[in-house]
CSV table of C-alpha atoms in Angstrom, one decimal:
chain,number,residue,atom,x,y,z
A,1,THR,CA,-2.9,-15.5,0.7
A,2,VAL,CA,-6.4,-16.0,-0.8
A,3,ALA,CA,-7.6,-17.6,2.4
A,4,LEU,CA,-5.9,-15.1,4.7
A,5,GLY,CA,-7.1,-12.2,2.7
A,6,THR,CA,-10.7,-13.5,2.7
A,7,ALA,CA,-10.5,-14.1,6.4
A,8,CYS,CA,-9.2,-10.5,7.1
A,9,SER,CA,-11.9,-9.1,4.9
A,10,LEU,CA,-14.7,-11.0,6.8
A,11,GLY,CA,-13.0,-10.1,9.9
A,12,THR,CA,-13.3,-6.5,9.0
A,13,VAL,CA,-17.1,-6.6,8.7
A,14,ALA,CA,-17.4,-8.8,11.8
A,15,THR,CA,-15.2,-6.5,13.8
A,16,SER,CA,-17.1,-3.4,12.8
A,17,ALA,CA,-20.3,-5.1,13.8
A,18,ALA,CA,-19.1,-6.3,17.1
A,19,THR,CA,-17.5,-3.1,18.2
A,20,GLN,CA,-20.6,-1.1,17.2
A,21,ARG,CA,-22.7,-3.5,19.3
A,22,ARG,CA,-20.5,-2.9,22.3
A,23,THR,CA,-20.4,0.9,21.7
A,24,TRP,CA,-24.1,1.4,21.6
A,25,GLY,CA,-24.8,-1.3,24.2
A,26,ALA,CA,-27.8,-2.5,22.2
A,27,PRO,CA,-28.5,-4.7,19.0
A,28,VAL,CA,-27.6,-3.0,15.9
A,29,ALA,CA,-28.6,-3.2,12.2
A,30,PRO,CA,-26.3,-2.8,9.3
A,31,ALA,CA,-26.1,0.8,7.9
A,32,ALA,CA,-23.1,2.3,6.2
A,33,ILE,CA,-21.3,-1.1,6.1
A,34,LEU,CA,-23.7,-2.0,3.3
A,35,VAL,CA,-21.8,0.4,1.0
A,36,TRP,CA,-18.6,-1.4,1.8
A,37,VAL,CA,-19.7,-5.0,1.2
A,38,ALA,CA,-21.4,-4.0,-2.1
A,39,LEU,CA,-18.3,-2.5,-3.8
A,40,PRO,CA,-16.8,-4.9,-6.4
A,41,SER,CA,-13.3,-3.5,-5.8
A,42,VAL,CA,-13.6,-4.7,-2.1
A,43,TRP,CA,-14.4,-8.2,-3.3
A,44,ASP,CA,-11.5,-8.1,-5.8
A,45,PHE,CA,-8.9,-7.0,-3.3
A,46,SER,CA,-10.1,-9.3,-0.6
A,47,SER,CA,-8.5,-12.2,-2.4
A,48,SER,CA,-5.8,-10.4,-4.3
A,49,GLY,CA,-2.9,-11.5,-2.1
A,50,LEU,CA,-2.0,-7.9,-1.4
A,51,GLU,CA,-1.7,-6.4,2.1
A,52,THR,CA,-5.0,-4.6,1.6
A,53,PRO,CA,-7.4,-6.8,3.7
A,54,LEU,CA,-5.0,-6.8,6.6
A,55,LEU,CA,-5.0,-2.9,6.5
A,56,TRP,CA,-8.8,-3.0,6.5
A,57,LEU,CA,-9.0,-5.3,9.5
A,58,TRP,CA,-6.5,-3.2,11.4
A,59,ILE,CA,-8.5,-0.1,10.7
A,60,ALA,CA,-11.8,-1.6,11.9
A,61,ALA,CA,-10.2,-3.1,14.9
A,62,THR,CA,-8.4,0.1,16.0
A,63,ALA,CA,-11.3,2.4,15.3
A,64,GLY,CA,-13.7,0.1,16.9
A,65,ALA,CA,-11.5,-0.4,20.0
A,66,LEU,CA,-11.3,3.5,20.4
A,67,MET,CA,-15.2,3.8,20.0
A,68,VAL,CA,-15.7,1.3,22.7
A,69,ARG,CA,-13.2,3.1,25.0
A,70,ALA,CA,-14.8,6.4,24.3
A,71,VAL,CA,-18.2,5.4,25.8
A,72,GLY,CA,-16.7,4.1,28.9
A,73,GLU,CA,-17.9,5.7,32.1
A,74,VAL,CA,-14.5,6.5,33.6
A,75,PRO,CA,-11.7,7.9,31.4
A,76,LEU,CA,-8.6,5.6,31.7
A,77,GLU,CA,-5.0,6.8,31.5
A,78,PRO,CA,-3.9,7.2,27.9
A,79,TRP,CA,-1.5,4.3,27.9
A,80,ARG,CA,-4.0,1.8,29.5
A,81,PRO,CA,-4.5,-0.8,28.2
A,82,TRP,CA,-1.0,-1.0,26.7
A,83,TRP,CA,-2.1,-3.3,23.9
A,84,LEU,CA,-4.4,-0.5,22.4
A,85,CYS,CA,-1.3,1.7,22.1
A,86,VAL,CA,0.6,-1.1,20.5
A,87,LEU,CA,-2.3,-1.8,18.1
A,88,ILE,CA,-2.5,1.9,17.0
A,89,GLY,CA,1.3,1.9,16.3
A,90,LEU,CA,1.1,-1.1,13.9
A,91,GLY,CA,-0.4,0.9,11.0
A,92,PRO,CA,2.9,1.9,9.3
A,93,LEU,CA,4.2,-1.7,9.5
A,94,ILE,CA,1.2,-2.7,7.3
A,95,ARG,CA,1.6,0.1,4.9
A,96,PRO,CA,3.8,3.1,5.6
A,97,ASP,CA,1.1,5.6,4.6
A,98,ALA,CA,-1.1,4.1,7.3
A,99,GLY,CA,1.1,6.2,9.7
A,100,VAL,CA,-1.5,8.9,8.8
A,101,PHE,CA,-4.3,6.8,10.4
A,102,SER,CA,-2.1,5.9,13.3
A,103,ALA,CA,-1.4,9.5,14.1
A,104,CYS,CA,-5.1,10.4,14.0
A,105,PHE,CA,-5.9,7.4,16.2
A,106,LEU,CA,-3.3,8.3,18.7
A,107,VAL,CA,-4.6,11.9,19.0
A,108,ALA,CA,-8.1,10.5,19.6
A,109,LEU,CA,-6.8,8.2,22.2
A,110,VAL,CA,-5.1,10.9,24.2
A,111,VAL,CA,-8.2,13.2,23.9
A,112,VAL,CA,-10.8,10.6,25.1
A,113,SER,CA,-8.5,9.6,28.0
A,114,ARG,CA,-7.8,11.1,31.3
A,115,ARG,CA,-5.9,14.4,30.9
A,116,SER,CA,-2.3,13.7,31.8
A,117,TRP,CA,0.8,14.8,30.0
A,118,ARG,CA,2.9,12.1,31.5
A,119,GLY,CA,0.2,9.5,30.5
A,120,ALA,CA,0.1,10.9,27.0
A,121,ALA,CA,3.9,10.7,26.6
A,122,ARG,CA,3.8,7.1,27.8
A,123,ALA,CA,1.0,6.3,25.3
A,124,VAL,CA,3.0,7.8,22.5
A,125,ALA,CA,6.2,5.9,23.6
A,126,VAL,CA,4.3,2.5,23.7
A,127,ALA,CA,2.7,3.1,20.3
A,128,LEU,CA,6.0,4.1,18.7
A,129,ALA,CA,8.0,1.3,20.2
A,130,VAL,CA,7.5,-1.4,17.6
A,131,PRO,CA,7.6,0.9,14.5
A,132,PHE,CA,10.8,2.5,15.9
A,133,ALA,CA,12.5,-0.9,16.5
A,134,TYR,CA,11.6,-1.9,12.9
A,135,GLU,CA,12.9,1.5,11.6
A,136,VAL,CA,16.2,0.8,13.2
A,137,PHE,CA,16.3,-2.7,11.7
A,138,ARG,CA,15.4,-1.3,8.2
A,139,ALA,CA,18.1,1.4,8.4
A,140,GLY,CA,20.8,-1.0,9.6
A,141,TYR,CA,19.8,-3.9,7.3
A,142,PHE,CA,18.8,-2.1,4.1
A,143,GLY,CA,20.6,1.3,4.6
A,144,ILE,CA,17.3,3.2,4.0
A,145,LEU,CA,14.8,5.0,6.0
A,146,VAL,CA,11.8,4.2,4.0
A,147,PRO,CA,10.6,1.2,2.0
A,148,ASN,CA,12.3,0.7,-1.3
A,149,THR,CA,8.9,0.9,-3.0
A,150,ALA,CA,8.6,4.5,-1.6
A,151,LEU,CA,11.6,5.4,-3.7
A,152,ALA,CA,10.5,3.3,-6.8
A,153,LYS,CA,7.1,5.0,-6.7
A,154,GLU,CA,8.4,8.5,-5.7
A,155,ALA,CA,5.8,8.6,-2.9
A,156,GLY,CA,6.9,12.2,-2.1
A,157,GLY,CA,6.2,13.5,-5.6
A,158,ALA,CA,3.2,15.4,-7.0
A,159,GLU,CA,1.1,14.2,-9.9
A,160,LEU,CA,-2.1,16.0,-9.2
A,161,THR,CA,-3.7,15.5,-12.6
A,162,ASP,CA,-3.4,11.8,-12.3
A,163,GLY,CA,-4.5,11.9,-8.7
A,164,VAL,CA,-7.7,13.7,-9.4
A,165,ALA,CA,-8.5,11.4,-12.2
A,166,TYR,CA,-7.9,8.5,-9.7
A,167,LEU,CA,-10.4,10.0,-7.2
A,168,GLN,CA,-12.9,10.7,-9.9
A,169,ASP,CA,-12.6,7.0,-11.0
A,170,LEU,CA,-13.5,5.8,-7.6
A,171,LEU,CA,-16.3,8.2,-6.8
A,172,SER,CA,-18.0,8.0,-10.2
A,173,PHE,CA,-18.2,4.2,-10.3
A,174,ALA,CA,-21.7,3.1,-9.5
A,175,ALA,CA,-22.4,6.6,-8.0
A,176,THR,CA,-20.2,5.7,-5.0
A,177,TRP,CA,-20.1,9.5,-4.2
A,178,ALA,CA,-23.9,9.3,-3.7
A,179,ALA,CA,-23.6,6.4,-1.3
A,180,ILE,CA,-20.9,8.1,0.7
A,181,LEU,CA,-23.0,11.3,0.8
A,182,VAL,CA,-26.1,9.3,2.1
A,183,ALA,CA,-23.8,7.7,4.8
A,184,ALA,CA,-22.6,11.1,5.8
A,185,SER,CA,-26.2,12.3,6.0
A,186,LEU,CA,-26.9,9.3,8.2
A,187,ALA,CA,-24.0,10.2,10.5
A,188,PHE,CA,-25.5,13.8,10.8
A,189,VAL,CA,-28.9,12.4,11.6
A,190,VAL,CA,-27.4,10.2,14.3
A,191,LEU,CA,-25.5,13.2,15.8
A,192,ARG,CA,-28.7,15.3,15.8
A,193,THR,CA,-30.3,12.8,18.0
A,194,GLY,CA,-28.0,13.8,20.9
A,195,GLU,CA,-27.3,10.1,21.6
A,196,VAL,CA,-23.5,10.4,20.6
A,197,PRO,CA,-21.3,11.3,23.5
A,198,ARG,CA,-18.6,13.9,23.1
A,199,ARG,CA,-15.8,11.5,23.4
A,200,LEU,CA,-17.3,9.2,20.8
A,201,ARG,CA,-17.7,12.2,18.5
A,202,THR,CA,-14.0,12.7,18.9
A,203,VAL,CA,-13.3,9.2,17.6
A,204,TRP,CA,-15.6,9.8,14.6
A,205,LEU,CA,-13.8,13.1,13.8
A,206,ALA,CA,-10.4,11.1,14.0
A,207,CYS,CA,-11.7,8.6,11.5
A,208,TRP,CA,-12.9,11.3,9.1
A,209,MET,CA,-9.7,13.4,9.4
A,210,GLY,CA,-7.5,10.4,8.8
A,211,ALA,CA,-9.5,9.6,5.7
A,212,ALA,CA,-9.3,13.2,4.4
A,213,VAL,CA,-5.6,13.6,5.0
A,214,HIS,CA,-4.7,10.2,3.4
A,215,ALA,CA,-7.0,10.7,0.4
A,216,ALA,CA,-5.3,14.2,-0.2
A,217,TRP,CA,-1.9,12.4,-0.1
A,218,VAL,CA,-3.1,9.8,-2.6
A,219,VAL,CA,-4.4,12.4,-4.9
A,220,ARG,CA,-1.2,14.4,-4.6
A,221,VAL,CA,1.1,11.6,-5.5
A,222,GLY,CA,-1.0,10.6,-8.6
A,223,GLY,CA,-3.1,7.7,-7.2
A,224,ASP,CA,-2.4,4.2,-8.6
A,225,PHE,CA,-3.0,2.2,-11.6
A,226,MET,CA,-5.4,-0.3,-9.8
A,227,HIS,CA,-9.0,1.0,-9.6
A,228,ALA,CA,-9.8,2.2,-6.0
A,229,ARG,CA,-7.0,0.3,-4.3
A,230,LEU,CA,-5.3,3.0,-2.4
A,231,LEU,CA,-8.5,4.9,-1.5
A,232,LEU,CA,-10.5,2.0,-0.2
A,233,PRO,CA,-9.1,2.5,3.4
A,234,ASP,CA,-10.4,6.1,3.3
A,235,VAL,CA,-13.8,4.8,2.2
A,236,LEU,CA,-13.9,2.3,5.1
A,237,LEU,CA,-12.9,5.1,7.6
A,238,CYS,CA,-15.6,7.4,6.2
A,239,LEU,CA,-18.2,4.6,6.8
A,240,LEU,CA,-17.0,3.1,10.2
A,241,PRO,CA,-18.7,5.6,12.5
A,242,VAL,CA,-22.1,4.5,11.3
A,243,ALA,CA,-21.3,1.1,10.0
A,244,ALA,CA,-24.1,-0.3,12.1
A,245,ILE,CA,-26.5,1.5,14.4
A,246,PRO,CA,-29.4,0.8,16.8
A,247,ILE,CA,-32.8,1.1,15.1
A,248,GLY,CA,-34.1,2.9,18.1
A,249,VAL,CA,-31.7,5.8,17.6
A,250,VAL,CA,-32.9,6.6,14.0
A,251,ARG,CA,-36.5,6.3,15.1
A,252,ARG,CA,-36.1,9.4,17.2
A,253,VAL,CA,-35.6,11.5,14.1
A,254,PRO,CA,-38.7,13.4,12.8
A,255,ALA,CA,-40.3,12.1,9.6
A,256,ARG,CA,-38.4,8.9,9.8
A,257,LEU,CA,-35.5,10.5,7.9
A,258,GLY,CA,-33.0,7.9,9.4
A,259,SER,CA,-35.1,4.9,8.2
A,260,ALA,CA,-35.3,6.5,4.7
A,261,LEU,CA,-31.6,6.9,4.6
A,262,LEU,CA,-31.1,3.2,5.6
A,263,ALA,CA,-33.5,2.1,3.0
A,264,ILE,CA,-31.5,4.1,0.3
A,265,LEU,CA,-28.3,2.5,1.4
A,266,LEU,CA,-29.8,-0.9,1.3
A,267,LEU,CA,-31.3,-0.4,-2.2
A,268,TRP,CA,-27.9,1.0,-3.5
A,269,ALA,CA,-26.0,-2.0,-2.1
A,270,ILE,CA,-28.4,-4.5,-3.7
A,271,VAL,CA,-28.3,-2.8,-7.2
A,272,VAL,CA,-24.5,-2.4,-7.1
A,273,ALA,CA,-23.7,-5.9,-5.8
A,274,SER,CA,-25.9,-7.6,-8.3
A,275,THR,CA,-25.4,-5.5,-11.5
A,276,GLN,CA,-22.3,-3.4,-11.4
A,277,ARG,CA,-18.7,-4.3,-12.6
A,278,PHE,CA,-15.8,-2.0,-13.2
A,279,PRO,CA,-14.8,-1.8,-16.9
A,280,ALA,CA,-11.4,-3.1,-18.1
A,281,ARG,CA,-10.1,0.5,-18.2
A,282,SER,CA,-11.4,3.6,-16.5
A,283,PRO,CA,-13.1,6.4,-18.4
A,284,PHE,CA,-11.0,8.9,-16.6
A,285,SER,CA,-7.5,7.6,-17.3
A,286,ALA,CA,-6.3,4.8,-19.6
A,287,SER,CA,-3.7,3.8,-17.0
A,288,ILE,CA,-6.3,2.9,-14.4
A,289,VAL,CA,-7.5,-0.7,-14.9
A,290,ASP,CA,-9.3,-3.5,-13.3
A,291,GLU,CA,-6.2,-5.4,-12.3
A,292,ARG,CA,-7.9,-8.7,-11.7
A,293,ARG,CA,-9.5,-8.6,-15.2
A,294,ALA,CA,-6.0,-7.9,-16.6
A,295,TYR,CA,-4.7,-11.1,-15.1
A,296,VAL,CA,-7.8,-13.1,-16.2
A,297,ALA,CA,-7.0,-12.0,-19.7
A,298,ALA,CA,-3.3,-12.6,-19.4
A,299,THR,CA,-3.7,-16.1,-18.1
A,300,GLY,CA,-6.9,-17.3,-19.7
A,301,SER,CA,-8.1,-18.5,-16.4
A,302,ALA,CA,-11.3,-17.1,-14.8
A,303,HIS,CA,-9.8,-17.4,-11.3
A,304,PRO,CA,-6.0,-17.2,-11.5
A,305,VAL,CA,-4.5,-18.4,-8.2
A,306,ASP,CA,-1.9,-21.1,-8.4
A,307,LEU,CA,1.0,-21.7,-10.7
A,308,ASP,CA,-0.9,-24.0,-13.0
A,309,ASP,CA,-3.4,-21.1,-13.7
A,310,TYR,CA,-0.4,-18.9,-14.9
A,311,ARG,CA,1.1,-21.5,-17.2
A,312,HIS,CA,0.1,-19.4,-20.3
A,313,HIS,CA,1.1,-16.1,-18.7
A,314,ILE,CA,4.1,-14.4,-20.4
A,315,GLY,CA,6.0,-14.2,-17.1
A,316,SER,CA,5.7,-17.9,-16.7
A,317,LYS,CA,7.3,-18.5,-20.0
A,318,TRP,CA,10.2,-16.2,-19.2
A,319,GLY,CA,10.6,-17.9,-15.8
A,320,GLU,CA,10.6,-21.4,-17.5
A,321,ARG,CA,13.2,-20.2,-20.0
A,322,ALA,CA,15.4,-18.9,-17.1
A,323,ARG,CA,15.0,-22.1,-15.2
A,324,GLN,CA,16.1,-24.2,-18.1
A,325,ARG,CA,19.2,-22.0,-18.8
A,326,ALA,CA,20.2,-22.3,-15.0
A,327,SER,CA,19.9,-26.1,-15.1
A,328,ARG,CA,22.4,-26.2,-18.0
A,329,GLY,CA,24.8,-24.1,-15.9
A,330,ASP,CA,24.6,-21.1,-18.4
A,331,HIS,CA,26.1,-17.8,-17.3
A,332,VAL,CA,23.6,-15.4,-18.9
A,333,VAL,CA,21.2,-12.6,-18.2
A,334,LEU,CA,17.9,-12.9,-20.0
A,335,LEU,CA,16.5,-9.5,-20.9
A,336,ALA,CA,12.7,-9.1,-21.1
A,337,GLY,CA,12.1,-6.0,-23.3
A,338,ARG,CA,10.0,-3.0,-22.7
A,339,PHE,CA,9.3,0.2,-24.6
A,340,ASP,CA,11.8,0.3,-27.5
A,341,GLU,CA,14.2,-2.3,-26.0
A,342,PRO,CA,14.1,-5.6,-27.6
A,343,ALA,CA,14.4,-8.8,-25.6
A,344,GLY,CA,17.8,-10.4,-25.7
A,345,THR,CA,20.6,-11.8,-23.6
A,346,ILE,CA,24.0,-10.7,-22.4
A,347,PRO,CA,26.8,-12.8,-20.8
A,348,ALA,CA,26.6,-12.9,-17.1
A,349,ALA,CA,29.5,-12.8,-14.6
A,350,ASP,CA,28.0,-15.5,-12.4
A,351,GLY,CA,25.1,-17.9,-13.0
A,352,THR,CA,21.8,-17.3,-14.7
A,353,ALA,CA,19.7,-14.1,-14.2
A,354,ILE,CA,16.5,-12.7,-15.6
A,355,ALA,CA,15.9,-8.9,-15.9
A,356,ILE,CA,12.2,-8.2,-16.1
A,357,GLY,CA,9.6,-5.6,-15.2
A,358,SER,CA,7.2,-7.8,-13.2
A,359,ILE,CA,9.0,-10.3,-11.1
A,360,GLY,CA,6.4,-12.3,-9.3
A,361,VAL,CA,5.3,-15.0,-11.8
A,362,PRO,CA,8.7,-15.4,-13.4
A,363,GLY,CA,10.5,-15.4,-10.1
A,364,VAL,CA,8.3,-18.2,-8.8
A,365,VAL,CA,8.7,-20.3,-12.0
A,366,ALA,CA,12.4,-19.7,-12.3
A,367,GLY,CA,13.1,-20.9,-8.8
A,368,PRO,CA,15.9,-20.1,-6.3
A,369,GLY,CA,18.7,-21.0,-8.7
A,370,VAL,CA,18.1,-17.8,-10.8
A,371,THR,CA,18.9,-14.3,-9.9
A,372,VAL,CA,15.8,-12.1,-10.6
A,373,ILE,CA,16.4,-8.4,-11.4
A,374,ASP,CA,13.5,-6.1,-11.0
A,375,ARG,CA,13.9,-3.4,-13.7
A,376,ILE,CA,11.1,-1.2,-12.4
A,377,GLY,CA,12.7,-1.0,-9.0
A,378,LEU,CA,10.2,-2.2,-6.5
A,379,ALA,CA,12.7,-4.9,-5.3
A,380,ASP,CA,16.0,-3.3,-6.7
A,381,PRO,CA,17.8,-0.6,-4.8
A,382,PHE,CA,19.4,0.8,-7.9
A,383,ALA,CA,16.5,0.9,-10.3
A,384,ALA,CA,14.3,2.4,-7.4
A,385,ARG,CA,16.6,5.5,-7.3
A,386,MET,CA,16.7,6.2,-11.0
A,387,ASP,CA,14.9,9.0,-12.8
A,388,PRO,CA,11.2,8.3,-13.7
A,389,ILE,CA,10.2,7.9,-17.3
A,390,PRO,CA,8.2,11.0,-18.3
A,391,GLY,CA,4.6,10.1,-18.8
A,392,GLY,CA,5.2,6.6,-17.5
A,393,ARG,CA,2.5,4.5,-15.5
A,394,VAL,CA,1.9,5.9,-12.1
A,395,GLY,CA,3.8,3.9,-9.6
A,396,HIS,CA,5.7,1.9,-12.3
A,397,ASP,CA,7.4,4.6,-14.2
A,398,LYS,CA,11.0,3.6,-13.7
A,399,TRP,CA,13.1,1.3,-15.9
A,400,MET,CA,16.7,0.2,-15.5
A,401,THR,CA,18.2,0.1,-18.9
A,402,THR,CA,20.5,-2.7,-20.4
A,403,PRO,CA,23.8,-0.8,-19.9
A,404,TRP,CA,23.2,-0.7,-16.0
A,405,ILE,CA,22.3,-4.4,-16.0
A,406,GLU,CA,25.4,-5.2,-18.0
A,407,ALA,CA,27.5,-3.2,-15.7
A,408,ARG,CA,26.1,-4.7,-12.6
A,409,PHE,CA,25.6,-8.4,-13.6
A,410,GLY,CA,27.4,-8.8,-16.9
A,411,THR,CA,31.0,-9.9,-17.7
A,412,THR,CA,33.8,-7.3,-18.0
A,413,THR,CA,35.3,-8.0,-21.4
A,414,GLY,CA,37.6,-5.1,-21.8
A,415,THR,CA,36.6,-4.6,-25.4
A,416,ALA,CA,34.1,-1.7,-24.9
A,417,GLY,CA,35.3,1.7,-25.6
A,418,PRO,CA,35.3,4.6,-22.9
A,419,ASP,CA,32.2,6.0,-24.3
A,420,ASP,CA,30.2,2.8,-24.3
A,421,ASP,CA,27.2,3.1,-22.0
A,422,ALA,CA,27.9,-0.1,-20.2
A,423,GLU,CA,31.4,1.2,-19.5
A,424,LEU,CA,30.1,4.5,-18.3
A,425,ALA,CA,27.7,2.7,-16.0
A,426,ARG,CA,30.6,0.7,-14.6
A,427,ALA,CA,32.4,4.0,-13.9
A,428,ALA,CA,29.4,5.4,-12.3
A,429,LEU,CA,29.1,2.3,-10.0
A,430,ASP,CA,32.7,3.1,-8.8
A,431,CYS,CA,31.6,6.6,-7.8
A,432,PRO,CA,31.6,7.1,-3.9
A,433,PRO,CA,27.7,7.3,-3.6
A,434,LEU,CA,27.1,4.1,-5.6
A,435,ARG,CA,29.9,2.2,-3.9
A,436,ALA,CA,28.3,3.1,-0.6
A,437,LEU,CA,24.9,1.8,-1.9
A,438,THR,CA,26.5,-1.4,-3.1
A,439,ASP,CA,28.2,-2.0,0.2
A,440,ALA,CA,25.0,-1.2,2.1
A,441,VAL,CA,22.9,-3.8,0.2
A,442,SER,CA,25.4,-6.5,-0.6
A,443,ALA,CA,28.3,-6.5,1.9
A,444,PRO,CA,28.4,-9.2,4.5
A,445,LEU,CA,26.1,-8.1,7.5
A,446,THR,CA,28.4,-7.6,10.4
A,447,PRO,CA,27.8,-5.4,13.4
A,448,ARG,CA,30.1,-2.8,11.9
A,449,ARG,CA,28.2,-2.9,8.6
A,450,PHE,CA,24.8,-2.5,10.4
A,451,LEU,CA,26.1,0.5,12.3
A,452,GLN,CA,27.6,2.0,9.0
A,453,ASN,CA,24.3,1.5,7.3
A,454,LEU,CA,22.6,3.3,10.2
A,455,VAL,CA,24.8,6.3,9.6
A,456,ASP,CA,24.6,6.2,5.9
A,457,SER,CA,20.8,5.6,5.6
A,458,PRO,CA,19.7,9.3,5.5
A,459,GLU,CA,22.1,10.0,2.6
A,460,LEU,CA,21.2,6.8,0.8
A,461,THR,CA,17.6,7.5,1.1
A,462,ARG,CA,18.1,10.9,-0.6
A,463,LEU,CA,20.3,9.5,-3.3
A,464,ARG,CA,19.1,9.5,-6.9
A,465,ILE,CA,20.8,8.1,-9.9
A,466,PRO,CA,20.4,9.6,-13.4
A,467,SER,CA,19.2,7.0,-15.8
A,468,ASP,CA,21.8,8.0,-18.4
A,469,PRO,CA,25.1,6.5,-17.4
A,470,GLY,CA,27.1,9.4,-18.8
A,471,GLU,CA,25.0,11.9,-16.8
A,472,ALA,CA,25.4,9.6,-13.7
A,473,VAL,CA,29.2,9.8,-13.9
A,474,ARG,CA,29.1,13.6,-14.2
A,475,ALA,CA,26.6,13.9,-11.3
A,476,LEU,CA,28.0,11.4,-8.9
A,477,CYS,CA,31.8,11.2,-9.4
């Protein structure tokens, strides 16, 4: 993941340069891309192991291909070449919210192509073919219309206060707002030269509209707890139209304004790349952190990558404990505590399990012989549907309490009273909506089950489970 992420990040810069060269038909010099390569957050997420660099590469390749197409002498049919339509449609398969970018790119494709309703319809059909096929698979296999993380993070909710703080956090760091403003001024200067064809201006507008709409959504849902992560694609889209430009174009501007703007961008990039580093916590919100620095502190390693680097991480210790219990054949659920819940154990119905809030490191260490239960719901269909914790961390504000874990994975002793929370949770699991969810995610996958999941997926996507077992019984039974 480190190698692939780095390759995608380098490919993003190389692709933007190559497509600008083809767009202008002349040698180009770095311009707004200087802002991108100087941002420390870009370097951090380049090797983070997340999907972020792949999304950057897709944005650069798709926008670049559209720019090259826009300067062609003869407009093509919207669906030709077919691979460009397929490329545009891949956005939501990388990240679901990248569907915003795909939609803007698709509109731009139709506008810069030969006017044909039939051709436009065919282009849309080709672009949607792969995402639609995967959506059918998702609904039939998982019984859900959106990724499980969309429920766990309540991606349709509204947390404007947190979102505004997240935007401020990005723009204020190292005066990033000023760099973006200078890049926008450079774009205006280039437009004033009259060297930008109408169809190319359409693609530029699609990039900026995609960035604006997506950034508005990120702000609305509350942003993220990782500095800049969700807004970096929008920064890239803002910069791409003038990522690199021919020197001859800016020289046509009176008083060498274009050259001055390029000089400012270069100076800003040098200063930021050489001196700036995001603090451990944001000055705008205590929940926004430098995630890389957090893992450096948690592991004691300056560059935590492989399992040996994580041997002192608390998650590694939990995973090792679970692996040892599994090797002894213990039937137990290890409970990693959070908030006011202490760590502990409960008897398990079958084998060894670990219930924890961050499953990556302990899951790898524990190995395939241990059931890993994600208490914050990113990988658990029940926890993902539970009520958020008021005031919790953005994107990680759900927590499956011990009674639910005991009801789902523990033994049924018959000694608990009818008012016991675990017993109430078992009763809730027997309610029709939760029985349907259990069958959708755990019953043997037969053609009949697949079709039933397709039918049930809209209702299961809307399903929410009260965190309190007694309330869940009253609401669902």
